[in-house]
Coordinates of C-alpha atoms and ligand atoms in Angstrom, one line a residue:
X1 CA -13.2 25.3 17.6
X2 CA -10.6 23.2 19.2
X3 CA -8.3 21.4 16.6
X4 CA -7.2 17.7 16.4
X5 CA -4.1 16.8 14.9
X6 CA -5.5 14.3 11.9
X7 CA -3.4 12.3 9.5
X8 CA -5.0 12.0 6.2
X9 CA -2.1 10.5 4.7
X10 CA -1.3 7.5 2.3
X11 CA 1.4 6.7 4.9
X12 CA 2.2 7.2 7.6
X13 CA -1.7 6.3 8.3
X14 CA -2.9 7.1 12.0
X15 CA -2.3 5.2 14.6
X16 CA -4.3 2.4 15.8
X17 CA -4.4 3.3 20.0
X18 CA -3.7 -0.5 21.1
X19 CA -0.6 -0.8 18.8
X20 CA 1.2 2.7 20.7
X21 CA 0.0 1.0 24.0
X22 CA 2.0 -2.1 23.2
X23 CA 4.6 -0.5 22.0
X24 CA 4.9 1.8 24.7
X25 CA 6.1 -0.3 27.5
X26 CA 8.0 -2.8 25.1
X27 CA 11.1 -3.9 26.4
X28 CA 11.9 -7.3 25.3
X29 CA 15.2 -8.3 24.1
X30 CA 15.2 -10.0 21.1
X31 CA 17.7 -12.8 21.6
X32 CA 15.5 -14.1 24.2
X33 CA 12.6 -17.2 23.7
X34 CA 9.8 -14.8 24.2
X35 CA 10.9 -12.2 21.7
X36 CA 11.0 -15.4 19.8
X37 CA 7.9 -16.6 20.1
X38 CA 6.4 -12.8 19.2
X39 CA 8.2 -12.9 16.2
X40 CA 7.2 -16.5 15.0
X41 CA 3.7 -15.9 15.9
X42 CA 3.8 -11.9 13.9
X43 CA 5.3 -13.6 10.6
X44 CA 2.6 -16.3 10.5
X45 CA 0.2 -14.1 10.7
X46 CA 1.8 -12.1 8.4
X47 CA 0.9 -14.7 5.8
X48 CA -2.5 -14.4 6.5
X49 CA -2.5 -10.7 6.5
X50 CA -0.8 -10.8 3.1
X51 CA -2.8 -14.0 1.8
X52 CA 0.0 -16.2 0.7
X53 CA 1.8 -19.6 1.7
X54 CA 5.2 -18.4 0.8
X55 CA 7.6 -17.0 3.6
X56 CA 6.9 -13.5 4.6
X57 CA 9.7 -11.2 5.8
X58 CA 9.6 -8.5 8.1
X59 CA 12.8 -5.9 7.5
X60 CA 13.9 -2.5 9.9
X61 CA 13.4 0.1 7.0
X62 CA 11.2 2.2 5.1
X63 CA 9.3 0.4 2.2
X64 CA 12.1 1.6 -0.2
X65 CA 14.5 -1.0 1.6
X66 CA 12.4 -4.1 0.9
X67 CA 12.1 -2.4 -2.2
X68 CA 15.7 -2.0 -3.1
X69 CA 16.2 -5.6 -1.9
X70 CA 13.6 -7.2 -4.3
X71 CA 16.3 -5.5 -6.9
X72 CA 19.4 -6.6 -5.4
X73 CA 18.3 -10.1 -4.6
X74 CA 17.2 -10.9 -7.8
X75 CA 18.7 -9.2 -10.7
X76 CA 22.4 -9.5 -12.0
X77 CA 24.4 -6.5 -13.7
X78 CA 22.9 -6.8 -17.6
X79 CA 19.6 -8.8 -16.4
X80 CA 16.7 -7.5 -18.5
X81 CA 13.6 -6.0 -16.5
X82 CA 10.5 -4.3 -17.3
X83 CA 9.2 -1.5 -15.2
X84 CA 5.7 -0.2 -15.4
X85 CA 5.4 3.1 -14.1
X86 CA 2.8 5.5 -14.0
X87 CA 3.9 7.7 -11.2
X88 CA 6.6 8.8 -8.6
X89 CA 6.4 5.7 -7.3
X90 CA 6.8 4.0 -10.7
X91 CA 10.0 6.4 -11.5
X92 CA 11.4 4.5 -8.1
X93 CA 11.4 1.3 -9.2
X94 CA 12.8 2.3 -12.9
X95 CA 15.8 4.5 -10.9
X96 CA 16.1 1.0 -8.3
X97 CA 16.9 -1.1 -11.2
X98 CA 18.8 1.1 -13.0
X99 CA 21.3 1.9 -9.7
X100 CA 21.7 -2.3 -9.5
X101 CA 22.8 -1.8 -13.5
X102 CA 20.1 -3.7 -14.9
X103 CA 18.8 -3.3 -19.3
X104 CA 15.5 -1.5 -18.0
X105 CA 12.7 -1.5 -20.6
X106 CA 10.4 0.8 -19.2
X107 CA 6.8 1.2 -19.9
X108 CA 5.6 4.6 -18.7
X109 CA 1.9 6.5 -18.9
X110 CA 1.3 9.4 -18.1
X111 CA 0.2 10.3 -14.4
X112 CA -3.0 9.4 -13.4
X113 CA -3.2 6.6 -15.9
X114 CA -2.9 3.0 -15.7
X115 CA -1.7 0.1 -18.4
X116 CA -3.0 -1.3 -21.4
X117 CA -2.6 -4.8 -21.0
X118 CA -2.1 -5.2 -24.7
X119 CA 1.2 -2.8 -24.5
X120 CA 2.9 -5.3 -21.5
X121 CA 1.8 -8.2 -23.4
X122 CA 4.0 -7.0 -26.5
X123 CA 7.1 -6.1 -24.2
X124 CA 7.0 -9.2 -22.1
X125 CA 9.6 -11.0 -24.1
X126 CA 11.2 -14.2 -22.6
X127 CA 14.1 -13.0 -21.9
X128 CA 12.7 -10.2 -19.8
X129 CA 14.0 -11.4 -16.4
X130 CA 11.6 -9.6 -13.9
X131 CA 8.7 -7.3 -14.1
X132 CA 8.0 -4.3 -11.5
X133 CA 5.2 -2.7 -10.9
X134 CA 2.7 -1.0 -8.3
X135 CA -0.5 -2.3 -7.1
X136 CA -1.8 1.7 -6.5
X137 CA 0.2 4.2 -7.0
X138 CA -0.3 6.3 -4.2
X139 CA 1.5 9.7 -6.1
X140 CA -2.1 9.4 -8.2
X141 CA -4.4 7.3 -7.0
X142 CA -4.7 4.9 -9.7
X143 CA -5.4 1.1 -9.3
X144 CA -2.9 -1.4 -11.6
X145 CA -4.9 -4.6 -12.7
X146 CA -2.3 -6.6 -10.6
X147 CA -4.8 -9.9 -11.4
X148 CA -4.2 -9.1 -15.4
X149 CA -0.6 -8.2 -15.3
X150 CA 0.2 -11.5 -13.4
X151 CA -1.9 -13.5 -15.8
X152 CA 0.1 -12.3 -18.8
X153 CA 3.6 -12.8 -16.6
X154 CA 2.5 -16.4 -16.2
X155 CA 0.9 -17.4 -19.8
X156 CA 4.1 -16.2 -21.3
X157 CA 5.8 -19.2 -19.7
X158 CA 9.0 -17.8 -19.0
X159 CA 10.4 -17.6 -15.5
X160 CA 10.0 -14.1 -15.8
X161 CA 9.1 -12.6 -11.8
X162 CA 6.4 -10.4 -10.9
X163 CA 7.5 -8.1 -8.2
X164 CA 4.5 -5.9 -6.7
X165 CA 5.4 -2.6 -5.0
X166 CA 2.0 -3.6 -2.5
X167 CA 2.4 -1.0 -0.1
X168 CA -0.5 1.1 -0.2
X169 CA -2.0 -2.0 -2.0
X170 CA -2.2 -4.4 0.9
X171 CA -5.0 -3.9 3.0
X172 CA -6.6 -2.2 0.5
X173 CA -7.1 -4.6 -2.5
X174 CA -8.0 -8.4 -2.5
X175 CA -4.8 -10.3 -4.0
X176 CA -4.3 -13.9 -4.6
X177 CA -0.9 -13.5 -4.2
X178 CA -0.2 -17.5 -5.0
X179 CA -3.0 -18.0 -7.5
X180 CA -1.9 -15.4 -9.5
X181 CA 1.7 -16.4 -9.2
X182 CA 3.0 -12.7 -7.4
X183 CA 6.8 -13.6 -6.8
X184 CA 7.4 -10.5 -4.3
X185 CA 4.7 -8.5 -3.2
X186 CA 5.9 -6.0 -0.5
X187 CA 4.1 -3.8 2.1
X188 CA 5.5 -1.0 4.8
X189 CA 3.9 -0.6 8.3
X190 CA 2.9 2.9 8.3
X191 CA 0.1 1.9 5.6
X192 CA -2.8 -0.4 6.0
X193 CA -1.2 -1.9 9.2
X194 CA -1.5 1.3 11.0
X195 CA 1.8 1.7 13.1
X196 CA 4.8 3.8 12.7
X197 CA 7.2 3.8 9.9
X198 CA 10.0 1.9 10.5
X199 CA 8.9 -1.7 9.5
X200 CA 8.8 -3.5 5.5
X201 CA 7.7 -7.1 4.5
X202 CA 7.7 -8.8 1.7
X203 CA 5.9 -12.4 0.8
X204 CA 8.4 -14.3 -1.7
X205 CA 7.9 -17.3 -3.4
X206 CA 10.0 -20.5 -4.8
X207 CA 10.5 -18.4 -7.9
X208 CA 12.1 -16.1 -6.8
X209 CA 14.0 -18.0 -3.8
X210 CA 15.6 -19.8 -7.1
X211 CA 16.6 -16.8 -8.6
X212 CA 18.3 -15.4 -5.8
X213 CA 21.0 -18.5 -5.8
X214 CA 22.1 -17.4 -9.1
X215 CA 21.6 -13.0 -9.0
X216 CA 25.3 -11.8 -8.8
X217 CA 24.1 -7.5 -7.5
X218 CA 26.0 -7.1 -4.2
X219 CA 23.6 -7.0 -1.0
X220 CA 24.4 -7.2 2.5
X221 CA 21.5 -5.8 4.9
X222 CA 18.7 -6.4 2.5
X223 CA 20.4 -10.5 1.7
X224 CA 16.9 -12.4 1.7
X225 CA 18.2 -15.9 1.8
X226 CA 19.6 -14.5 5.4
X227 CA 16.9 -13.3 6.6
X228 CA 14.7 -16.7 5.8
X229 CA 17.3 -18.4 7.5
X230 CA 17.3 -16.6 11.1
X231 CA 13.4 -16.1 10.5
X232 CA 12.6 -19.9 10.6
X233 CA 14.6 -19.5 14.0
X234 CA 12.3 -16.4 15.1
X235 CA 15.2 -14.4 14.7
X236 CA 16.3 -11.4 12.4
X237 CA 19.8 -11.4 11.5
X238 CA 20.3 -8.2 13.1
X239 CA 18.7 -6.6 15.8
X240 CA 15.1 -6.1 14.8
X241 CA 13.1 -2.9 15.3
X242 CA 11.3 -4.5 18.6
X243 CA 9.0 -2.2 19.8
X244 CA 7.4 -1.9 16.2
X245 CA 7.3 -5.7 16.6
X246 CA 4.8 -5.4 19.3
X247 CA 2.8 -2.8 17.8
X248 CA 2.6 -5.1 14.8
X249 CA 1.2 -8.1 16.7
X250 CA -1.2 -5.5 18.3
X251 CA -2.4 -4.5 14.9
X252 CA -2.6 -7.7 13.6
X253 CA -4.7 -9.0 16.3
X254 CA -7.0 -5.9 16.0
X255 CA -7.3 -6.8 12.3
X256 CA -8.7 -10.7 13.7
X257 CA -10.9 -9.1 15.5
X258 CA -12.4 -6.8 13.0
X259 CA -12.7 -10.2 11.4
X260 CA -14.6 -11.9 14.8
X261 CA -11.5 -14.0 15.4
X262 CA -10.6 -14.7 11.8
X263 CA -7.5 -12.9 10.5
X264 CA -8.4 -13.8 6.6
X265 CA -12.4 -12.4 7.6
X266 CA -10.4 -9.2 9.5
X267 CA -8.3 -8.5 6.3
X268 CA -11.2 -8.4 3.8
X269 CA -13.1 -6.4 6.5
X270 CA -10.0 -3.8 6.0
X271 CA -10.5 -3.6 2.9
X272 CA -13.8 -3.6 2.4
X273 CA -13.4 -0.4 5.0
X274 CA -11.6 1.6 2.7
X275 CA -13.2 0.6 -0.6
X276 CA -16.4 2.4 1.0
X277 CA -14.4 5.0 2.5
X278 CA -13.3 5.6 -1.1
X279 CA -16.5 5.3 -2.4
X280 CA -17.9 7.7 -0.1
X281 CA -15.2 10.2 -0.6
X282 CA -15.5 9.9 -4.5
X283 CA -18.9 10.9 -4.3
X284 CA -18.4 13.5 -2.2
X285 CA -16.4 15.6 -4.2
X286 CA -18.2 14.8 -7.8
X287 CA -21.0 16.4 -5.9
X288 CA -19.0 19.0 -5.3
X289 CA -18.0 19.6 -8.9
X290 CA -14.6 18.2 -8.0
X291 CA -12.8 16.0 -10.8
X292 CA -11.0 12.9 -9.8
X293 CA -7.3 12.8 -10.9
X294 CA -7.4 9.1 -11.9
X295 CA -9.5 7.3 -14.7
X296 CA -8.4 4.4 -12.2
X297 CA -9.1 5.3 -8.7
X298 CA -7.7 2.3 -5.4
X299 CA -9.3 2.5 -2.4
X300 CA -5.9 3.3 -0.7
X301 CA -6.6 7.1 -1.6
X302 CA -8.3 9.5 -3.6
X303 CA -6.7 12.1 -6.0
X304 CA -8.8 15.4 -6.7
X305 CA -8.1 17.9 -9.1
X306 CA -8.4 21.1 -7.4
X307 CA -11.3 23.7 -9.1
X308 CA -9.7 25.5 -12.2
X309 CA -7.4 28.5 -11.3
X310 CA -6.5 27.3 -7.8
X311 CA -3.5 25.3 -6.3
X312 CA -3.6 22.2 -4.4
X313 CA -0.9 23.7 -2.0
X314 CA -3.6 26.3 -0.9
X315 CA -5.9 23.5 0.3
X316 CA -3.2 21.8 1.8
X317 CA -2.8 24.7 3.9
X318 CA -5.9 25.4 4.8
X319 CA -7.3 21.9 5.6
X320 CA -4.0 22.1 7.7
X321 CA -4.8 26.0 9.2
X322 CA -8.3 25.6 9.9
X323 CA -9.1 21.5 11.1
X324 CA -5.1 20.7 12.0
X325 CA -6.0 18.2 9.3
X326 CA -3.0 17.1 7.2
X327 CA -3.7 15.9 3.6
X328 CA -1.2 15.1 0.9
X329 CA -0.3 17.4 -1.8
X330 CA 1.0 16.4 -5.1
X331 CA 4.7 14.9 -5.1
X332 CA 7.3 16.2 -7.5
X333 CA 6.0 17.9 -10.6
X334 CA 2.3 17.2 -9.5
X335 CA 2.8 19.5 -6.4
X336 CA -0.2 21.9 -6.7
X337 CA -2.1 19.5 -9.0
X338 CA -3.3 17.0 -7.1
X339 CA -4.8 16.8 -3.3
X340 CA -5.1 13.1 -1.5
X341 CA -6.9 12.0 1.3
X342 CA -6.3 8.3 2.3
X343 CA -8.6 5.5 3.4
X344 CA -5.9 3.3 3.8
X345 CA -5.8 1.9 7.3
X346 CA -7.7 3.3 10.6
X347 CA -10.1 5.8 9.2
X348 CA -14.0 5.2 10.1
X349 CA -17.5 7.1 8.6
X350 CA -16.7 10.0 11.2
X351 CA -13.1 10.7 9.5
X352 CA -14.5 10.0 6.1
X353 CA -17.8 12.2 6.2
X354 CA -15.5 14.9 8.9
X355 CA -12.8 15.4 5.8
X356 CA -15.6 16.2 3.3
X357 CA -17.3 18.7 5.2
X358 CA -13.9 20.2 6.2
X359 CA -13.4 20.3 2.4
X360 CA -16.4 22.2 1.8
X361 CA -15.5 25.0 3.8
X362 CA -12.0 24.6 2.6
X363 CA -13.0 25.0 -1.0
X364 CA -15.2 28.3 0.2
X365 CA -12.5 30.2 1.8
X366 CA -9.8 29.1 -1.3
X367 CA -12.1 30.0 -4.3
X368 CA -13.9 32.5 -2.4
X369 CA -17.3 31.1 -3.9
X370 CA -20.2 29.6 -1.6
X371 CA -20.6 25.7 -2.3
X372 CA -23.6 24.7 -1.3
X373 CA -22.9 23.1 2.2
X374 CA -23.9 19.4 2.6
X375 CA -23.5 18.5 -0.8
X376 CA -20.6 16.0 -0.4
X377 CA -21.3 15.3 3.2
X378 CA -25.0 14.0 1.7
X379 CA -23.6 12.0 -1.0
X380 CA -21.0 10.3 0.7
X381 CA -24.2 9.3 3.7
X382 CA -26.3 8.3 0.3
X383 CA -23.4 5.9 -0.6
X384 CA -22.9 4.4 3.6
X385 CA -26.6 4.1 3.5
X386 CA -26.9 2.2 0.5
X387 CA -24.0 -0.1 1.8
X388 CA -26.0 -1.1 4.8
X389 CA -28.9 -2.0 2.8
X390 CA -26.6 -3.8 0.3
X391 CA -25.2 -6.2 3.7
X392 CA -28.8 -6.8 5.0
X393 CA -30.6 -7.9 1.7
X394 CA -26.9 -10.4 1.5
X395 CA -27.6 -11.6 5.3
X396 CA -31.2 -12.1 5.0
X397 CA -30.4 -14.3 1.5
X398 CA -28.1 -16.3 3.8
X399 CA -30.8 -16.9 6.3
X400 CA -33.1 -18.3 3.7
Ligands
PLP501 C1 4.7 4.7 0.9 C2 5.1 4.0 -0.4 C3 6.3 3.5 -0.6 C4 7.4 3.4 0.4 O1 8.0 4.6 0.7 P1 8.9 4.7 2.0 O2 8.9 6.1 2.2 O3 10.2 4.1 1.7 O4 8.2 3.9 3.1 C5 6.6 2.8 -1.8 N1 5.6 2.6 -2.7 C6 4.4 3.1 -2.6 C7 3.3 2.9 -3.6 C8 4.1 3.8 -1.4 O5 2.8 4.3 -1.2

């Protein structure tokens, strides 16, 4: 058959068709009032997006800028931090803070894992200075219990800030970012938002504003205080990545929509989407006699274990030979561990139930046994079909 090009990605996610339309013919300048008002009207809804009251930024870099900023902005050389890591994306946080020459207590499990509470609760002394974490840590899968970590941030009653590496998290997990008392939480645009890379934010609170007025680390590009400046004037202090702009606002309005005209609604709808994407796909593979590699799966993405004997890299290649379909292999030391196929952002049922009966043929031609075709493509329908039944009995309760 014919092949499509798919991304099954945890970033970059495919791309929503409206946002390459508007981005297509942008040519805006961006010291102009229109570009202006675009960029006002993106940030505020940016907050609701995000689900906070605290100024959002919106930076020209990959994740790993905002990321590096949310170091340099708020630590001093000697500060104490804690970083929980459980993954490659863990390991970048602990080599951030380290680079900024902070005292770096880390907590690390092993991959695939997630955190005893307990075991933060004992390291969060009050002189700890910051925390950093993920919300899903897309090298594995897992889900971090944001919600619990925050609490025990807050009862210790230091000034201790959380910072939330939310970038596969957003759009696919419900935060209270100002109930909980997240300082930072940061997102990329090549994730739930469904554009091109190119485009960070960040939602910061007073906390950490405060901080920033006494952190001594160097920053120049990345300075925050900046960039909340020339952003209450719908300006970026240098030139912003404009066409990305555009695409965002497209995105962000197709998220109200998904929400019938109510960004907040449009949000949960997102993630509500890839929660049963995930579900689906979870049950597809356990019928498959696939393992998950997570005890803690997100919704961002799923993790399998390949079948014993075989490596990941060969289904890599051959959901990439035989449906053009690209899925992630393991990063680092977890290449030919792990496959991952994302939920995160513009995936529907077709994609979702398409990928698992792709895998089923993929798993036949790599292990060179028969699997018994329909078996995940039936479990993941089992799961949708139940979900539709789930929304009726909760709109026919609200009718009564
Ligand atoms: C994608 C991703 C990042 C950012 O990576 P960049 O390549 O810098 O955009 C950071 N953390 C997590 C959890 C991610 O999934």
């Amino acid at each position: 058959m014919l092949l499509k090009n798919r991304l099954f990605t945890p970033g970059p996610t495919p791309l929503l068709p409206a946002a390459q339309t508007a981005m297509a013919s942008f040519t805006m300048h961006h010291r102009t009032a229109d570009f202006r008002a675009l960029y006002t009207r993106v940030l505020a809804d940016m907050k609701e997006f995000i689900g906070t009251n605290n100024d959002v930024l919106v930076l020209a870099c990959s994740g790993t800028g905002v990321m590096e900023g949310s170091v340099s902005n708020l630590t001093s050389p000697g500060d104490k931090v804690l970083v929980l890591t459980a993954g490659k994306f863990g390991e970048r946080w602990r080599d951030l803070t380290k680079a900024f020459g902070c005292n770096v207590e880390v907590i690390s499990v092993p991959y695939g894992e997630t955190f005893s509470l307990d075991l933060i609760r004992q390291k969060l002394s009050p002189d700890v200075r910051a925390v950093y974490v993920q919300a899903t840590e897309s090298s594995t899968g897992a889900r971090h219990d944001i919600k619990g970590i925050a609490r025990l941030v807050r009862d210790s009653g230091s000034d201790t800030l959380l910072v939330v590496d939310a970038i596969t998290g957003l759009g696919t997990t419900h935060f209270d970012v100002d109930g909980w008392g997240i300082d930072v939480i940061i997102g990329g645009s090549q994730k739930a938002l469904m554009i091109p890379p190119g485009l960070a934010y960040c939602a910061i609170g007073e906390r950490a504003w405060k901080r920033m007025e006494t952190a001594k680390n160097p920053r120049y590009y990345f300075d925050f205080r900046k960039e909340r400046k020339a952003a209450a004037k719908g300006e970026s202090s240098y030139t912003p990545a404009t066409s990305l702009f555009a695409a965002l606002g497209a995105a962000l309005d197709f998220i109200r929509q998904m929400g019938e005209g109510d960004l907040v609604a449009g949000r949960k709808a997102l993630i509500d989407n890839a929660e049963l994407a995930a579900e689906m796909t979870r049950a597809g593979v356990k019928a498959l006699g696939l393992k998950l590699f997570t005890s803690a799966p997100g919704a961002a993405l799923t993790a399998i274990d390949p079948p014993a004997g075989v490596d990941s890299s060969a289904i890599v290649k051959a959901f990439r030979e035989s449906f053009s379909a690209v899925v992630a292999n393991g990063q680092g030391d977890m290449k030919g561990k792990l496959f991952r196929i994302a939920h995160i952002g513009y995936y529907d049922y077709l994609d979702t139930v398409g990928i698992l009966a792709a895998l089923e043929h993929v798993l036949t031609s790599v292990t060179g046994k028969s699997v018994q075709y329909g078996a995940s493509v039936r479990a993941a329908q089992e799961v949708f079909a139940r979900s539709l039944s789930e929304n009726v009995t909760v709109e026919a309760g609200a009718a009564r």
